[in-house]
Structures are given as structure tokens and as C-alpha cells.
mmCIF file of C-alpha atoms in Angstrom:
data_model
loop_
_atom_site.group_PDB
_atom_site.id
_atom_site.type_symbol
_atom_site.label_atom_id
_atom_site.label_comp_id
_atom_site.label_asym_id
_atom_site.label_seq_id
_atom_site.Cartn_x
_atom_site.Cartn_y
_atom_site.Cartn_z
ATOM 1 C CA UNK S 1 0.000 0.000 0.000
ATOM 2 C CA UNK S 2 0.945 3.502 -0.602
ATOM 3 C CA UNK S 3 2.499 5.853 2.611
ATOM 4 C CA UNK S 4 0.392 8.549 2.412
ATOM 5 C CA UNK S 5 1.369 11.785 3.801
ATOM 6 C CA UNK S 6 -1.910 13.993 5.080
ATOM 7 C CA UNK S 7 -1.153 17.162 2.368
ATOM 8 C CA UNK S 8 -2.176 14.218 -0.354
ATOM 9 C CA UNK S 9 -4.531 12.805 1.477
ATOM 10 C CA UNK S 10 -7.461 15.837 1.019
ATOM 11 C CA UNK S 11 -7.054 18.962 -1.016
ATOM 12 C CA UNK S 12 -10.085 19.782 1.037
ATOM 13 C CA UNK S 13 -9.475 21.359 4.323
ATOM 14 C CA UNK S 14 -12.502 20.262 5.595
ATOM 15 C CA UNK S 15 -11.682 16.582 4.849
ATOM 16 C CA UNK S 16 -8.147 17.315 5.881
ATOM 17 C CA UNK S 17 -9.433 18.396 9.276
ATOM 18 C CA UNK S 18 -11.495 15.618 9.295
ATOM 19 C CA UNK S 19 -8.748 12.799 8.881
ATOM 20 C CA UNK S 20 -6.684 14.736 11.532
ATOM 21 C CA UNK S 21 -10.102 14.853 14.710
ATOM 22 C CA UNK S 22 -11.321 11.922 13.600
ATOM 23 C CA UNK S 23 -10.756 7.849 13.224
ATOM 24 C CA UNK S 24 -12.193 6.379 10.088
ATOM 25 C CA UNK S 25 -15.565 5.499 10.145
ATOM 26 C CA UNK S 26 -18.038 3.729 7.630
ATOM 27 C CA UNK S 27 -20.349 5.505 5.782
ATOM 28 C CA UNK S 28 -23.687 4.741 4.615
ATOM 29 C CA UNK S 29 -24.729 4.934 1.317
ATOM 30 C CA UNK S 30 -26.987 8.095 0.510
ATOM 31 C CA UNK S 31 -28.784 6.231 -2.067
ATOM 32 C CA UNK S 32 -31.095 3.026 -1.916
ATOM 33 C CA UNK S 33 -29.340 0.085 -3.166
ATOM 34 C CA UNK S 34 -28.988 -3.843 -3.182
ATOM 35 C CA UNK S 35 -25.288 -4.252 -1.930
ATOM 36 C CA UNK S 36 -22.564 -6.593 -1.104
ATOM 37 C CA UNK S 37 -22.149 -4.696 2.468
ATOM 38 C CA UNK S 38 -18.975 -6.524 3.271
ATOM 39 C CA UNK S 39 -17.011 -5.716 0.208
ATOM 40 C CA UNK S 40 -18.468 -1.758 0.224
ATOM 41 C CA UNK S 41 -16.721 -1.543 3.407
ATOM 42 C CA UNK S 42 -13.795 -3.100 2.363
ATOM 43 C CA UNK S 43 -13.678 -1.007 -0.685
ATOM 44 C CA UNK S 44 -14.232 2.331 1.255
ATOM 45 C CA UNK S 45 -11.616 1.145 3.730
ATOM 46 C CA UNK S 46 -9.131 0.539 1.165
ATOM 47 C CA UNK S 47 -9.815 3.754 -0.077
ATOM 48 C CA UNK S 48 -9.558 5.599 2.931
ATOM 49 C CA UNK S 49 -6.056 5.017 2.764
ATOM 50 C CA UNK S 50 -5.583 6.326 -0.849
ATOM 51 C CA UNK S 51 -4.376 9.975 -2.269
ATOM 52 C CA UNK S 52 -6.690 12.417 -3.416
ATOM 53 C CA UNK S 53 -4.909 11.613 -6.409
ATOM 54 C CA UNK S 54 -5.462 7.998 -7.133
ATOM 55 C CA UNK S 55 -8.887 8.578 -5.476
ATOM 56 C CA UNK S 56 -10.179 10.607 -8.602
ATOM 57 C CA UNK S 57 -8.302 8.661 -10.779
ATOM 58 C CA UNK S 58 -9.755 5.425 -9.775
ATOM 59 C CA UNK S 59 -13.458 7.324 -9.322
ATOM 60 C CA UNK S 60 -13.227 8.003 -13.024
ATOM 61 C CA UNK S 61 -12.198 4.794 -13.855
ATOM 62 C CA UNK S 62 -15.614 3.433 -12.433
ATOM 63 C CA UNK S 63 -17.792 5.399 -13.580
ATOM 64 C CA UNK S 64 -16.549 5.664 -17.449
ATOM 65 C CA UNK S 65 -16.680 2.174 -17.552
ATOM 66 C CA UNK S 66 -20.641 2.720 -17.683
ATOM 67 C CA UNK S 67 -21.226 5.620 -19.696
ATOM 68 C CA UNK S 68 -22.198 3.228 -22.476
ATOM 69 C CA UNK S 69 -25.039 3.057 -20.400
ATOM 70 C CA UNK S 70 -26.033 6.484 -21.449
ATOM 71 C CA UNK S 71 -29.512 7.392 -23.389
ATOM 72 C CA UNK S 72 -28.360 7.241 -27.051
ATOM 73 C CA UNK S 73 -28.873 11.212 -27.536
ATOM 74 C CA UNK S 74 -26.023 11.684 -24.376
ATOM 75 C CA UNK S 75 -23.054 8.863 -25.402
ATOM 76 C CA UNK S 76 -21.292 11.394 -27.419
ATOM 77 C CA UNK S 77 -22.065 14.552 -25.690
ATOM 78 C CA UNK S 78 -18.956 16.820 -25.376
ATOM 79 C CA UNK S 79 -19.962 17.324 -21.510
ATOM 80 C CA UNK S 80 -18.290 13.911 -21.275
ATOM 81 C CA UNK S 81 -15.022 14.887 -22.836
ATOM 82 C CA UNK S 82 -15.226 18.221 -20.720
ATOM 83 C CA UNK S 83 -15.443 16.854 -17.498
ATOM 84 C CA UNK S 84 -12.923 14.152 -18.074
ATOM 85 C CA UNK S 85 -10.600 16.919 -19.491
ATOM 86 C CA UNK S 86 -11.206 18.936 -16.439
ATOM 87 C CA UNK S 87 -10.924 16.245 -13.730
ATOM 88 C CA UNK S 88 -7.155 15.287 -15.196
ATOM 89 C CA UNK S 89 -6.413 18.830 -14.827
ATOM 90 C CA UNK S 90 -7.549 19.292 -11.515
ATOM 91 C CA UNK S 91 -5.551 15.853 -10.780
ATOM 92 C CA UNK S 92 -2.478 17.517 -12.315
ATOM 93 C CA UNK S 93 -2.824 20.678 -10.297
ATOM 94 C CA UNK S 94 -3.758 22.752 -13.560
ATOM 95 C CA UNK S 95 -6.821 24.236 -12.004
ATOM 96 C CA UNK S 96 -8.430 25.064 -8.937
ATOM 97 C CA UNK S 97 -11.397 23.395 -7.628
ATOM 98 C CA UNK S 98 -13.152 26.264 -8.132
ATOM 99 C CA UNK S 99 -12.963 25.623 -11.827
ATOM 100 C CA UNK S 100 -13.944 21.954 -11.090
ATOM 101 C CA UNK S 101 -16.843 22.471 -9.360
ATOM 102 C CA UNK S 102 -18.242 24.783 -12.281
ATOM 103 C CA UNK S 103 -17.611 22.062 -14.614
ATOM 104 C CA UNK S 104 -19.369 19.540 -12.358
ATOM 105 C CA UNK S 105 -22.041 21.378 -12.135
ATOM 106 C CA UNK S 106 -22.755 21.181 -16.238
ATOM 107 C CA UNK S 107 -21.662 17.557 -16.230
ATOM 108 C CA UNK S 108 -24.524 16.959 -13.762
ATOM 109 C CA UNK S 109 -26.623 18.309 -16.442
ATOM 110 C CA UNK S 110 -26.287 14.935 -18.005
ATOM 111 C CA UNK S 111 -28.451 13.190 -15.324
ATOM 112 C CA UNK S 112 -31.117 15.599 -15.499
ATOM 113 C CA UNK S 113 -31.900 15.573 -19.689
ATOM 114 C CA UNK S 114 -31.107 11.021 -18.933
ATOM 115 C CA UNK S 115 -34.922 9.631 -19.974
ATOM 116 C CA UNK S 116 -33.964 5.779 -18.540
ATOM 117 C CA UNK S 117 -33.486 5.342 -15.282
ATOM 118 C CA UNK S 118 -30.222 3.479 -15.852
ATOM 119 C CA UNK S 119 -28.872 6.726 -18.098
ATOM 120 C CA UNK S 120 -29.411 8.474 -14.873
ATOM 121 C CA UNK S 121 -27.666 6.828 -12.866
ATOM 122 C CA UNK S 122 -24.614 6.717 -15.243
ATOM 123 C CA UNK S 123 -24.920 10.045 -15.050
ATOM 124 C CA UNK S 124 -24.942 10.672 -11.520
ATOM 125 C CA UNK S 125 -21.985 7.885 -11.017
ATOM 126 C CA UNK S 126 -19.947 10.316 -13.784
ATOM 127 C CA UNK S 127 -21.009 13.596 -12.071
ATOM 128 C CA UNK S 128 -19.729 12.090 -8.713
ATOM 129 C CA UNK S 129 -16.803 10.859 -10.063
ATOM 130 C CA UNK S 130 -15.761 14.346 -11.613
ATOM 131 C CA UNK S 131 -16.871 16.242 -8.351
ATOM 132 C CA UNK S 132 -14.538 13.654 -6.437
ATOM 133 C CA UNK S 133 -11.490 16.330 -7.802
ATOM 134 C CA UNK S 134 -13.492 18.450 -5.224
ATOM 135 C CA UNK S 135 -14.184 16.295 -2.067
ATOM 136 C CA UNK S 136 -12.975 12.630 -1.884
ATOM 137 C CA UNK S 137 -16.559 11.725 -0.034
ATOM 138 C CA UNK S 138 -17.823 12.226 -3.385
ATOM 139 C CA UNK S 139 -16.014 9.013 -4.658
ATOM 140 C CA UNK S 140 -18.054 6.429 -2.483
ATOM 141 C CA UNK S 141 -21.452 8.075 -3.677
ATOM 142 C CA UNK S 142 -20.007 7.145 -7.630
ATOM 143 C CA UNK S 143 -19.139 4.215 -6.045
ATOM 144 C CA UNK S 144 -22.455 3.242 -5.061
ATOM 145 C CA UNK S 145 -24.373 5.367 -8.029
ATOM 146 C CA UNK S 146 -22.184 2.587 -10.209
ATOM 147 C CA UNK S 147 -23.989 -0.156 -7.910
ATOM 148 C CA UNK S 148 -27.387 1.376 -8.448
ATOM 149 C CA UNK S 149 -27.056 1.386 -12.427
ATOM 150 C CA UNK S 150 -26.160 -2.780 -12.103
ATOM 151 C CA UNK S 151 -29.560 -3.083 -9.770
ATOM 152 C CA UNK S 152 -31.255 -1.138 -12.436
ATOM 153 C CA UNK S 153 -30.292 -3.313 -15.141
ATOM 154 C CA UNK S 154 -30.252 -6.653 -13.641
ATOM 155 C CA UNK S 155 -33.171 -9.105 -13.137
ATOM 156 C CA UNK S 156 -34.224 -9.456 -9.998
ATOM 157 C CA UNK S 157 -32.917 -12.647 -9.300
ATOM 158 C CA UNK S 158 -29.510 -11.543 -9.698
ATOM 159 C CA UNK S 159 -29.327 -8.509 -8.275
ATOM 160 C CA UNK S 160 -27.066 -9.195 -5.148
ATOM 161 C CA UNK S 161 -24.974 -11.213 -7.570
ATOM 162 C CA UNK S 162 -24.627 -8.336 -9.771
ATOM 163 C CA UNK S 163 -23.506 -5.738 -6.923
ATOM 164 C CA UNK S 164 -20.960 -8.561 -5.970
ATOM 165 C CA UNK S 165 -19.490 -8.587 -9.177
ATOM 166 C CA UNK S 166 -19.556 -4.439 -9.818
ATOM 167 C CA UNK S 167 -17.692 -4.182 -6.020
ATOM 168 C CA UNK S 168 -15.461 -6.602 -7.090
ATOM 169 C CA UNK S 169 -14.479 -4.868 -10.323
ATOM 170 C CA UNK S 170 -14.299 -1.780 -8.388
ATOM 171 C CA UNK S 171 -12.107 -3.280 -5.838
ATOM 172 C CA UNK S 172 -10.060 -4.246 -9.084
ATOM 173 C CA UNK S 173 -9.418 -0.529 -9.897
ATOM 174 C CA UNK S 174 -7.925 0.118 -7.249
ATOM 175 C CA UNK S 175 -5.516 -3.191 -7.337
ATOM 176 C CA UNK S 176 -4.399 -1.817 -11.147
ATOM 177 C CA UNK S 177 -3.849 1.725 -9.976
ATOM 178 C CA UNK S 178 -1.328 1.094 -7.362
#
């Protein structure tokens, strides 16, 4: 695993603050979703210990995987291109998260104009993913928007077997990234 020094771990204050007061704790997800419980937390623990860095890298890396999940009209949208663009820059230190947040805020656009449900949540994994150059909390919701797209378009029978599979992929990422 990586040694992470506490400047990389948040380029948010806030969250910097945070990791100094505080021992780690699990979240819940905000969202309603059919989950493998054991291997969220193990993902979000994993993560925990992760730069900001790697953290939007690997956010990105989740949620682009499903963008072919997009209504038809949104696949090639340049808002896609945009906020990747953007998020690499903010990775890179090009821009401020000022300029991020502006950016996330069209990319979230995406949801709203999605007519399928699992377009939306695509979206919303993508928009998360992008905003996670702002606040790392926002790469767990991706995270778990990403889960909520494979309970949308699984049977019902295999739902739980399809979270499984998405947390495992995701847990995946982060193996390749380090």
C-alpha cells in the first residue's frame, strides 16, 4: 500500500481536518441500493487510505466504464469529454477546484436531460466521479451510483450477484492503480 502523507490525502481542508479529529468510520450509502455490504466496506476502507490523487483517478475509472449506459442522444455529448478533461487537470494541479466544481455542475446536467433510469444513474456515477477532484466523499457516492445502475439493469434474481461482481471490479481498480 501507498504511505500517504496527510497534504495528499485531502485537497479539502474540511476533509483534511477531518482525517486529523477523527478515526475512520463507515459511511452509509446516501442512495437506496442492493449491496454486497462486506465488500463496500472493504472497498471504502481501502480507499480511505488512498491519495486524493489515485482517489479521482480510480473514481473516473468506475464510472466511465458505464457511460455506455447512457440514453443514445447523451453517449457522445462533449460534456463527457469536458469533465474528463477537467478532472485530469484538476488531478495535475492545472486548475483550482473552483474551476472543477463549475464544470461539475454542467456535467450533472447529463443526469437531469437522462430519460432511462439506468442513463441516470450513469450520469450521476460520472457527475460524482468528476466532483470527487473536489471532495474525496464524493467518490463512495459514484461508487455506489455505479452499484445502483447494475440493480437497475439486472433481473431481480440476480441482483445481489450483480452488486458482488460491480464491487469486485471496483475493488479491481484500485488493485491496477497502485
Amino acid at each position: 500500500m501507498i504511505r500517504l502523507n496527510i497534504e495528499e490525502y485531502a485537497w479539502n481542508k474540511h476533509e483534511l481536518q477531518i482525517k486529523e479529529t477523527h478515526d475512520f468510520t463507515y459511511s452509509s450509502p446516501k442512495i437506496k441500493i442492493v449491496d454486497n455490504n462486506d465488500l463496500r466496506n472493504q472497498l471504502e476502507e481501502t480507499l480511505e487510505k488512498l491519495p486524493q490523487k489515485l482517489l479521482a483517478k480510480w473514481a473516473l475509472r468506475v464510472a466511465v466504464a458505464h457511460l455506455d449506459h447512457l440514453d443514445s442522444h447523451l453517449v457522445k455529448d462533449p460534456r463527457i469529454e469536458l469533465g474528463i478533461e477537467t478532472l485530469e487537470k484538476r488531478i495535475t494541479g492545472d486548475i483550482r477546484a473552483f474551476d472543477l466544481r463549475k464544470v461539475g455542475f454542467i456535467v450533472n446536467e447529463l443526469a437531469k436531460e437522462s430519460t432511462t433510469e439506468a442513463s441516470k444513474y450513469a450520469a450521476r456515477s460520472f457527475a460524482q466521479a468528476i466532483a470527487t477532484g473536489h471532495m474525496r466523499g464524493h467518490a463512495m457516492v459514484s461508487s455506489d451510483y455505479a452499484v445502483k445502475l447494475v440493480n437497475c439493469i439486472s433481473n431481480n434474481s440476480s441482483v445481489a450477484e450483480a452488486a458482488t461482481k460491480e464491487r469486485e471490479r471496483q475493488l479491481r481498480i484500485v488493485e491496477e492503480l497502485l
